CSV table of C-alpha atoms and ligand atoms in Angstrom, one decimal:
chain,number,residue,atom,x,y,z
A,1,MET,CA,-91.8,122.4,-77.0
A,2,THR,CA,-92.2,118.8,-76.0
A,3,ASP,CA,-95.5,117.2,-75.1
A,4,ASN,CA,-94.0,116.2,-71.7
A,5,THR,CA,-93.6,119.8,-70.7
A,6,MET,CA,-97.2,120.8,-71.4
A,7,PRO,CA,-99.7,120.8,-68.6
A,8,LEU,CA,-102.3,117.9,-68.8
A,9,ARG,CA,-105.1,120.4,-69.4
A,10,ALA,CA,-103.2,121.8,-72.4
A,11,LYS,CA,-102.4,118.3,-73.8
A,12,VAL,CA,-106.1,117.4,-73.6
A,13,ALA,CA,-107.1,120.7,-75.2
A,14,SER,CA,-104.5,120.2,-78.0
A,15,THR,CA,-105.7,116.7,-78.8
A,16,VAL,CA,-109.4,117.6,-78.7
A,17,SER,CA,-108.6,120.6,-80.9
A,18,LYS,CA,-106.9,118.5,-83.5
A,19,THR,CA,-109.7,115.9,-83.4
A,20,ALA,CA,-112.4,118.5,-83.9
A,21,ALA,CA,-110.5,120.1,-86.8
A,22,ALA,CA,-110.1,116.6,-88.4
A,23,LEU,CA,-113.8,115.9,-87.9
A,24,SER,CA,-114.8,119.2,-89.4
A,25,ARG,CA,-112.5,118.6,-92.4
A,26,ALA,CA,-114.0,115.1,-92.8
A,27,ALA,CA,-117.5,116.6,-92.8
A,28,GLY,CA,-116.5,118.8,-95.7
A,29,ARG,CA,-116.7,122.0,-93.6
A,30,GLY,CA,-113.6,123.8,-94.7
A,31,ASP,CA,-110.2,123.1,-93.1
A,32,GLY,CA,-111.6,123.0,-89.5
A,33,SER,CA,-108.9,125.2,-88.1
A,34,VAL,CA,-111.3,127.8,-86.6
A,35,ILE,CA,-113.6,125.2,-84.9
A,36,GLY,CA,-110.7,123.2,-83.7
A,37,GLY,CA,-108.9,126.2,-82.2
A,38,TRP,CA,-112.2,127.4,-80.7
A,39,ILE,CA,-112.8,124.2,-78.8
A,40,GLY,CA,-109.2,123.9,-77.7
A,41,LEU,CA,-109.2,127.4,-76.3
A,42,LYS,CA,-112.5,126.7,-74.5
A,43,ILE,CA,-110.9,123.8,-72.6
A,44,ASP,CA,-107.6,125.7,-72.0
A,45,PRO,CA,-107.7,129.5,-72.4
A,46,ASP,CA,-103.9,129.5,-72.3
A,47,LEU,CA,-103.5,126.8,-75.0
A,48,LEU,CA,-102.0,129.1,-77.6
A,49,ALA,CA,-99.3,130.1,-75.0
A,50,HIS,CA,-98.6,126.5,-74.2
A,51,LEU,CA,-98.3,125.5,-77.8
A,52,ALA,CA,-96.0,128.5,-78.6
A,53,ALA,CA,-93.7,127.8,-75.6
A,54,GLY,CA,-90.3,126.5,-76.7
A,55,ARG,CA,-90.8,127.6,-80.3
A,56,ARG,CA,-89.2,130.6,-81.8
A,57,VAL,CA,-92.1,132.6,-83.3
A,58,ALA,CA,-92.5,135.3,-85.9
A,59,LEU,CA,-95.7,137.3,-86.3
A,60,VAL,CA,-96.8,139.2,-89.4
A,61,SER,CA,-99.6,141.8,-89.3
A,62,GLY,CA,-100.9,144.6,-91.5
A,63,THR,CA,-103.9,145.5,-93.6
A,64,ASN,CA,-102.5,144.1,-96.9
A,65,GLY,CA,-99.9,141.4,-97.8
A,66,LYS,CA,-99.9,139.5,-94.6
A,67,THR,CA,-100.8,136.1,-96.0
A,68,THR,CA,-98.1,136.4,-98.7
A,69,THR,CA,-95.5,137.7,-96.3
A,70,THR,CA,-96.3,135.0,-93.9
A,71,ARG,CA,-95.7,132.4,-96.6
A,72,LEU,CA,-92.4,134.0,-97.7
A,73,THR,CA,-91.2,134.3,-94.1
A,74,ALA,CA,-92.0,130.6,-93.4
A,75,ALA,CA,-90.1,129.7,-96.6
A,76,ALA,CA,-87.1,131.8,-95.5
A,77,LEU,CA,-87.1,130.2,-92.0
A,78,GLY,CA,-87.3,126.8,-93.6
A,79,VAL,CA,-83.5,127.1,-94.1
A,80,LEU,CA,-83.3,126.4,-90.3
A,81,GLY,CA,-85.8,123.6,-89.9
A,82,PRO,CA,-89.5,122.8,-89.8
A,83,VAL,CA,-91.8,125.8,-89.5
A,84,ALA,CA,-95.4,125.7,-88.3
A,85,THR,CA,-97.7,128.3,-90.0
A,86,ASN,CA,-101.3,129.2,-90.4
A,87,SER,CA,-101.0,129.0,-94.2
A,88,LEU,CA,-104.7,129.0,-94.8
A,89,GLY,CA,-105.1,132.5,-93.5
A,90,ALA,CA,-107.1,131.7,-90.3
A,91,ASN,CA,-105.4,134.7,-88.7
A,92,MET,CA,-107.1,135.0,-85.3
A,93,PRO,CA,-106.1,133.1,-82.1
A,94,THR,CA,-108.4,130.2,-82.9
A,95,GLY,CA,-106.5,129.7,-86.2
A,96,HIS,CA,-103.1,130.1,-84.5
A,97,THR,CA,-104.0,127.5,-81.9
A,98,SER,CA,-105.2,125.1,-84.4
A,99,ALA,CA,-102.2,125.6,-86.7
A,100,LEU,CA,-99.7,125.0,-83.9
A,101,ALA,CA,-101.6,121.9,-82.6
A,102,ARG,CA,-101.8,120.4,-86.0
A,103,ALA,CA,-98.1,121.1,-86.8
A,104,GLY,CA,-96.9,119.1,-83.7
A,105,ARG,CA,-93.4,119.9,-82.5
A,106,THR,CA,-91.6,122.4,-84.7
A,107,PRO,CA,-88.7,124.6,-83.6
A,108,TYR,CA,-90.2,127.6,-85.5
A,109,ALA,CA,-93.5,129.2,-86.2
A,110,VAL,CA,-94.6,132.0,-88.5
A,111,LEU,CA,-98.2,133.3,-87.8
A,112,GLU,CA,-100.3,135.8,-89.8
A,113,VAL,CA,-102.1,137.9,-87.3
A,114,ASP,CA,-105.3,140.0,-87.9
A,115,GLU,CA,-104.3,143.5,-87.0
A,116,HIS,CA,-107.0,143.7,-84.2
A,117,TYR,CA,-105.5,140.7,-82.4
A,118,LEU,CA,-101.8,141.7,-82.4
A,119,ALA,CA,-101.6,142.6,-78.7
A,120,GLN,CA,-103.2,139.3,-77.6
A,121,VAL,CA,-101.0,137.2,-79.8
A,122,LEU,CA,-97.9,139.1,-78.8
A,123,ASP,CA,-98.8,138.2,-75.2
A,124,ALA,CA,-99.5,134.5,-75.9
A,125,THR,CA,-96.5,133.8,-78.2
A,126,ALA,CA,-93.7,136.1,-77.0
A,127,PRO,CA,-92.3,136.2,-80.6
A,128,VAL,CA,-88.7,136.8,-81.6
A,129,ALA,CA,-89.8,139.2,-84.3
A,130,VAL,CA,-93.0,140.9,-85.5
A,131,ALA,CA,-93.4,142.3,-89.0
A,132,LEU,CA,-95.6,145.4,-89.4
A,133,LEU,CA,-96.5,145.8,-93.1
A,134,ASN,CA,-99.0,148.7,-93.5
A,135,LEU,CA,-102.2,150.1,-92.2
A,136,SER,CA,-105.0,151.4,-94.4
A,137,ARG,CA,-108.7,151.4,-94.4
A,138,ASP,CA,-110.7,148.3,-95.1
A,139,GLN,CA,-114.0,148.6,-96.8
A,140,LEU,CA,-115.9,150.0,-93.8
A,141,ASP,CA,-113.2,151.8,-91.9
A,142,ARG,CA,-112.2,155.4,-92.2
A,143,ALA,CA,-108.9,157.1,-91.7
A,144,LYS,CA,-109.7,157.9,-88.0
A,145,GLU,CA,-109.9,154.1,-87.3
A,146,VAL,CA,-106.5,153.6,-89.0
A,147,ALA,CA,-104.9,156.0,-86.6
A,148,MET,CA,-106.6,154.3,-83.7
A,149,MET,CA,-105.2,151.0,-84.9
A,150,ALA,CA,-101.7,152.5,-85.1
A,151,THR,CA,-102.1,153.7,-81.5
A,152,LEU,CA,-103.2,150.2,-80.4
A,153,TRP,CA,-100.2,148.7,-82.0
A,154,ARG,CA,-97.8,151.2,-80.4
A,155,ASP,CA,-99.3,150.5,-77.0
A,156,SER,CA,-99.1,146.7,-77.5
A,157,LEU,CA,-95.4,146.9,-78.4
A,158,ARG,CA,-94.4,149.1,-75.5
A,159,GLY,CA,-91.9,147.5,-73.1
A,160,ARG,CA,-91.4,144.3,-75.1
A,161,ASP,CA,-88.1,143.0,-76.3
A,162,THR,CA,-89.6,141.6,-79.5
A,163,HIS,CA,-87.7,142.8,-82.5
A,164,VAL,CA,-89.9,144.9,-84.8
A,165,VAL,CA,-89.5,144.8,-88.6
A,166,ALA,CA,-91.5,147.7,-89.9
A,167,ASN,CA,-92.3,149.6,-93.1
A,168,ALA,CA,-90.5,152.9,-93.1
A,169,ASP,CA,-92.8,154.2,-95.9
A,170,ASP,CA,-96.0,154.0,-94.0
A,171,PRO,CA,-96.3,156.9,-91.4
A,172,MET,CA,-98.9,154.9,-89.4
A,173,VAL,CA,-96.5,152.0,-89.1
A,174,VAL,CA,-93.6,154.2,-88.2
A,175,TYR,CA,-95.7,155.9,-85.5
A,176,ALA,CA,-96.6,152.5,-84.1
A,177,ALA,CA,-93.1,151.1,-84.1
A,178,ARG,CA,-90.7,153.9,-83.5
A,179,ASP,CA,-90.7,153.8,-79.7
A,180,SER,CA,-89.8,150.1,-79.7
A,181,THR,CA,-86.3,149.1,-78.5
A,182,ASN,CA,-85.3,147.1,-81.5
A,183,VAL,CA,-86.5,148.1,-84.9
A,184,THR,CA,-85.4,147.2,-88.4
A,185,TRP,CA,-86.8,149.5,-91.1
A,186,VAL,CA,-87.7,148.2,-94.5
A,187,ALA,CA,-88.6,150.4,-97.5
A,188,SER,CA,-91.6,148.5,-98.4
A,189,GLY,CA,-93.3,151.3,-100.3
A,190,GLN,CA,-96.8,152.8,-99.9
A,191,ARG,CA,-98.9,153.2,-103.0
A,192,TRP,CA,-101.9,154.3,-101.0
A,193,HIS,CA,-101.5,157.6,-99.2
A,194,ASP,CA,-105.1,158.6,-98.4
A,195,ASP,CA,-105.1,157.3,-94.9
A,196,SER,CA,-101.8,159.0,-93.8
A,197,TRP,CA,-102.0,162.6,-94.8
A,198,VAL,CA,-102.5,163.6,-91.1
A,199,CYS,CA,-99.8,162.9,-88.5
A,200,PRO,CA,-101.1,160.4,-85.9
A,201,GLU,CA,-98.8,162.0,-83.3
A,202,CYS,CA,-99.8,165.7,-83.6
A,203,GLY,CA,-102.5,166.1,-86.2
A,204,ALA,CA,-100.4,168.2,-88.6
A,205,HIS,CA,-100.0,167.6,-92.3
A,206,ILE,CA,-97.6,164.9,-93.5
A,207,GLU,CA,-95.4,166.3,-96.3
A,208,ARG,CA,-94.0,164.0,-99.0
A,209,ASP,CA,-91.1,164.5,-101.4
A,210,GLY,CA,-90.6,161.4,-103.5
A,211,ASP,CA,-90.1,158.5,-101.2
A,212,ASP,CA,-89.3,160.8,-98.2
A,213,TRP,CA,-92.0,162.1,-95.9
A,214,ALA,CA,-92.1,164.1,-92.7
A,215,CYS,CA,-94.6,165.7,-90.4
A,216,ALA,CA,-94.8,169.4,-90.9
A,217,ARG,CA,-94.8,170.1,-87.2
A,218,CYS,CA,-93.4,167.3,-84.9
A,219,ASP,CA,-90.5,164.9,-85.2
A,220,LEU,CA,-92.3,162.0,-86.9
A,221,ARG,CA,-90.5,161.4,-90.2
A,222,ARG,CA,-89.3,158.6,-92.4
A,223,PRO,CA,-86.6,156.6,-90.8
A,224,THR,CA,-83.6,155.5,-92.8
A,225,PRO,CA,-84.4,152.0,-94.1
A,226,GLN,CA,-81.9,149.2,-93.6
A,227,TRP,CA,-83.6,147.0,-96.3
A,228,ARG,CA,-84.9,148.1,-99.6
A,229,VAL,CA,-86.0,146.8,-103.1
A,230,ASP,CA,-83.9,147.8,-106.1
A,231,GLY,CA,-85.4,146.4,-109.3
A,232,ASP,CA,-85.4,142.6,-109.0
A,233,ALA,CA,-82.9,142.7,-106.1
A,234,ILE,CA,-83.3,143.1,-102.3
A,235,VAL,CA,-80.6,145.2,-100.8
A,236,ASP,CA,-79.6,144.1,-97.2
A,237,PRO,CA,-78.2,146.3,-94.4
A,238,ASP,CA,-74.6,145.8,-95.6
A,239,GLY,CA,-75.6,147.1,-99.0
A,240,VAL,CA,-75.4,143.7,-100.7
A,241,ALA,CA,-78.0,143.2,-103.4
A,242,HIS,CA,-79.6,139.8,-103.6
A,243,THR,CA,-81.5,139.0,-106.8
A,244,VAL,CA,-84.8,137.3,-106.1
A,245,HIS,CA,-86.7,135.2,-108.6
A,246,LEU,CA,-90.2,135.4,-107.2
A,247,ARG,CA,-93.1,133.6,-108.7
A,248,LEU,CA,-95.4,136.3,-107.3
A,249,PRO,CA,-96.0,139.4,-109.4
A,250,GLY,CA,-95.3,143.1,-108.7
A,251,ARG,CA,-93.0,145.4,-106.7
A,252,VAL,CA,-95.3,144.9,-103.7
A,253,ASN,CA,-94.3,141.3,-103.4
A,254,ARG,CA,-90.6,142.0,-103.7
A,255,ALA,CA,-91.2,144.4,-100.8
A,256,ASN,CA,-92.9,141.5,-98.9
A,257,ALA,CA,-89.9,139.3,-99.7
A,258,ALA,CA,-87.6,142.0,-98.3
A,259,THR,CA,-89.6,142.0,-95.1
A,260,ALA,CA,-89.4,138.2,-95.0
A,261,LEU,CA,-85.6,138.3,-95.3
A,262,ALA,CA,-85.4,141.0,-92.6
A,263,VAL,CA,-87.5,138.9,-90.2
A,264,ALA,CA,-85.5,135.7,-91.0
A,265,ALA,CA,-82.2,137.6,-90.3
A,266,GLN,CA,-83.4,138.0,-86.7
A,267,PHE,CA,-83.4,134.2,-86.5
A,268,GLY,CA,-79.9,134.1,-87.9
A,269,VAL,CA,-80.8,133.3,-91.5
A,270,ARG,CA,-78.5,134.9,-94.1
A,271,PRO,CA,-80.3,136.4,-97.1
A,272,GLN,CA,-78.1,134.6,-99.6
A,273,ASP,CA,-79.3,131.3,-98.0
A,274,ALA,CA,-83.0,132.2,-98.0
A,275,VAL,CA,-83.5,133.8,-101.5
A,276,ALA,CA,-83.8,130.4,-103.3
A,277,HIS,CA,-86.5,129.3,-100.9
A,278,LEU,CA,-88.6,132.4,-101.6
A,279,SER,CA,-89.0,131.3,-105.3
A,280,GLU,CA,-90.7,128.1,-104.0
A,281,VAL,CA,-93.8,130.2,-103.0
A,282,LYS,CA,-96.3,130.6,-105.9
A,283,SER,CA,-100.0,130.9,-105.6
A,284,ILE,CA,-101.5,131.5,-102.1
A,285,ALA,CA,-105.1,130.3,-101.5
A,286,GLY,CA,-105.7,130.7,-105.2
A,287,ARG,CA,-104.3,134.3,-105.3
A,288,TYR,CA,-101.9,134.9,-108.2
A,289,ALA,CA,-102.9,131.4,-109.5
A,290,THR,CA,-102.6,131.0,-113.2
A,291,VAL,CA,-105.2,128.8,-114.9
A,292,GLU,CA,-105.4,127.6,-118.5
A,293,ARG,CA,-108.9,127.5,-120.0
A,294,ASP,CA,-110.2,127.5,-123.6
A,295,GLY,CA,-106.9,128.8,-124.9
A,296,HIS,CA,-106.8,131.5,-122.3
A,297,THR,CA,-104.1,132.0,-119.6
A,298,ILE,CA,-105.9,133.5,-116.7
A,299,ARG,CA,-104.3,135.0,-113.6
A,300,LEU,CA,-106.4,135.8,-110.5
A,301,LEU,CA,-105.6,138.8,-108.3
A,302,LEU,CA,-107.5,139.5,-105.1
A,303,ALA,CA,-108.1,143.1,-104.1
A,304,LYS,CA,-109.9,143.5,-100.8
A,305,ASN,CA,-109.7,147.2,-100.1
A,306,PRO,CA,-108.6,150.5,-101.9
A,307,ALA,CA,-104.9,150.0,-101.2
A,308,GLY,CA,-105.2,146.4,-102.5
A,309,TRP,CA,-106.7,147.7,-105.8
A,310,LEU,CA,-103.8,150.0,-106.4
A,311,GLU,CA,-101.4,147.1,-105.7
A,312,ALA,CA,-103.3,144.9,-108.1
A,313,PHE,CA,-103.0,147.5,-110.9
A,314,ASP,CA,-99.2,147.5,-110.2
A,315,MET,CA,-99.1,143.7,-110.5
A,316,ALA,CA,-101.4,143.3,-113.6
A,317,GLU,CA,-99.7,143.3,-117.0
A,318,ARG,CA,-101.0,145.3,-119.9
A,319,VAL,CA,-103.4,142.6,-121.2
A,320,PRO,CA,-107.2,142.3,-121.3
A,321,THR,CA,-108.4,142.7,-117.7
A,322,LEU,CA,-111.6,141.6,-116.1
A,323,LEU,CA,-112.8,143.5,-113.0
A,324,SER,CA,-115.4,141.9,-110.8
A,325,ILE,CA,-117.1,143.5,-107.8
A,326,ASN,CA,-119.6,142.2,-105.3
A,327,ALA,CA,-121.0,143.9,-102.2
A,328,ARG,CA,-122.0,140.9,-100.0
A,329,ASP,CA,-121.3,140.8,-96.3
A,330,PRO,CA,-117.6,139.9,-96.4
A,331,ASP,CA,-117.0,142.6,-99.0
A,332,GLY,CA,-118.8,145.4,-97.2
A,333,LEU,CA,-122.2,146.4,-98.5
A,334,ASP,CA,-121.2,150.0,-99.5
A,335,THR,CA,-119.4,150.5,-102.8
A,336,SER,CA,-118.6,154.1,-102.3
A,337,TRP,CA,-114.9,153.1,-101.8
A,338,LEU,CA,-114.8,152.8,-105.6
A,339,TYR,CA,-114.4,156.6,-105.7
A,340,ASP,CA,-111.3,156.3,-103.5
A,341,VAL,CA,-109.5,154.3,-106.1
A,342,ASP,CA,-108.0,155.8,-109.2
A,343,PHE,CA,-108.6,153.3,-112.1
A,344,SER,CA,-106.7,155.4,-114.6
A,345,PRO,CA,-103.7,152.9,-114.8
A,346,LEU,CA,-106.2,150.7,-116.7
A,347,ARG,CA,-106.7,153.2,-119.6
A,348,ASP,CA,-104.2,151.5,-121.8
A,349,ARG,CA,-105.9,148.1,-122.0
A,350,THR,CA,-109.2,146.3,-122.8
A,351,VAL,CA,-111.3,146.3,-119.6
A,352,LEU,CA,-114.3,144.0,-119.0
A,353,ILE,CA,-116.5,144.3,-115.9
A,354,THR,CA,-118.8,141.8,-114.2
A,355,GLY,CA,-120.1,140.9,-110.7
A,356,ASP,CA,-123.2,141.8,-108.6
A,357,ARG,CA,-122.2,145.5,-108.5
A,358,ALA,CA,-120.9,145.8,-112.0
A,359,MET,CA,-123.2,148.8,-112.5
A,360,ASP,CA,-121.6,150.7,-109.6
A,361,LEU,CA,-118.2,150.0,-111.2
A,362,ALA,CA,-119.5,151.1,-114.6
A,363,VAL,CA,-120.4,154.5,-113.2
A,364,ARG,CA,-117.0,154.8,-111.5
A,365,LEU,CA,-115.1,153.9,-114.7
A,366,HIS,CA,-117.2,156.3,-116.7
A,367,VAL,CA,-116.2,159.2,-114.4
A,368,ASN,CA,-112.6,158.0,-114.5
A,369,GLU,CA,-112.8,158.0,-118.4
A,370,ILE,CA,-112.0,154.3,-118.7
A,371,ALA,CA,-113.5,152.5,-121.7
A,372,PHE,CA,-115.1,149.1,-120.7
A,373,GLU,CA,-117.4,146.4,-121.7
A,374,HIS,CA,-119.9,144.8,-119.3
A,375,VAL,CA,-120.2,141.0,-119.4
A,376,PRO,CA,-122.9,139.0,-117.5
A,377,SER,CA,-120.5,136.2,-116.4
A,378,PHE,CA,-116.9,135.1,-116.2
A,379,SER,CA,-117.4,132.6,-119.1
A,380,ARG,CA,-118.9,135.4,-121.3
A,381,ALA,CA,-115.7,137.4,-120.5
A,382,LEU,CA,-113.6,134.6,-122.0
A,383,ALA,CA,-115.8,134.5,-125.1
A,384,ALA,CA,-115.4,138.3,-125.5
A,385,ILE,CA,-111.6,138.5,-125.8
A,386,PRO,CA,-109.1,136.9,-128.1
A,387,ARG,CA,-107.2,133.8,-126.9
A,388,GLY,CA,-104.2,134.6,-124.7
A,389,ARG,CA,-103.7,136.3,-121.4
A,390,LEU,CA,-106.4,137.6,-119.1
A,391,GLU,CA,-105.8,139.3,-115.8
A,392,VAL,CA,-108.7,139.1,-113.3
A,393,ILE,CA,-109.0,141.5,-110.4
A,394,ALA,CA,-111.8,140.8,-108.0
A,395,ASN,CA,-112.9,141.6,-104.5
A,396,TYR,CA,-113.4,138.9,-101.9
A,397,THR,CA,-116.6,137.1,-102.8
A,398,ALA,CA,-116.3,137.9,-106.5
A,399,PHE,CA,-112.9,136.2,-106.4
A,400,GLN,CA,-114.4,133.1,-104.7
A,401,ASP,CA,-117.1,133.0,-107.3
A,402,ILE,CA,-114.6,133.0,-110.1
A,403,ARG,CA,-112.4,130.4,-108.4
A,404,ALA,CA,-115.5,128.1,-108.0
A,405,GLU,CA,-116.4,128.5,-111.7
A,406,LEU,CA,-112.8,127.6,-112.7
A,407,ASP,CA,-112.8,124.6,-110.4
A,408,ARG,CA,-116.0,123.3,-111.9
A,409,VAL,CA,-114.4,123.0,-115.3
A,410,ASN,CA,-110.9,122.1,-114.5
B,1,ZN,ZN1,-96.7,165.3,-86.2
């Protein structure tokens, strides 16, 4: 994209968008990307398409892991040249517009896309590749809505030549992607099965045998993956294992890295050239951040929905663990999802609980036969455990509260 090729209306919209974002930042109102993008799109509804034109774009969508996978994919494409990305997680068209306007001319862009906006952003950006990670319920959704989202994805991909990089282990994603012309399958794993027991194609039961799965009635079944994770290595379609030294914890992040390499391969990036760049990615908007305080080494893990809790248990090491739960608007007001999550992986460690809804969590842990101690605040949690490691797993606003408390002291 060059500024000379953009229509005047788009140029004006882009400039105003950047100015509004800068003013919003100067006023201390966050990073300004939403307001900047909103104003830009009001002036020119096609601004996102104009800003994307001439760039080679990758999109990343799914319920969990999209912010991390976007960062890893941007790092992998960095082998080729400058990459624009919405690294602050503003993942709707306003955020995309603002990110591209702010980045100026770059040959590449990697955009995290809220799963509800995938069709719209596919239309606007005509990406080279789109990564589909997983679909599971958020706090207020139910399994039926998950299948509806999979159908929306499938319909939005129909007839496009965009290359799809999709998770072979999630039946909802396979259903959405399998009719696409060009698909690369990644064995990204699926820890959370509760939203995919029923075939989205025919309604029959999905049967599982180890990693394999298949519908009991129709032809929906696990495709053979081209990319997979094997211990600390990512195995490419030629069977070559690439050892990755990620600074992000857990198997789930190695799977995210495999997806990033598979997307980058569609841009001509060889995995052996990209792996070193993946280890440059560490904490993402405070997630996975390690903070030293009062002789404690504290790591923060965000878990926004039931599948995210299971992934956090996989990432957390066997050290004292603080769980914090709120139920404010961004979290969902209903805490009944606690009963969808099996907390038994925590039985082998010291568990502390806090947050607005600690009592709901207490009842849940009691039913799950997990011993725990309630603490009224984060600082009291630190006082209650010996110096050393502490893992913190919190839902959205609880996570923000703890980050704010750490920022005040550090
Ligand atoms: Zn079926």
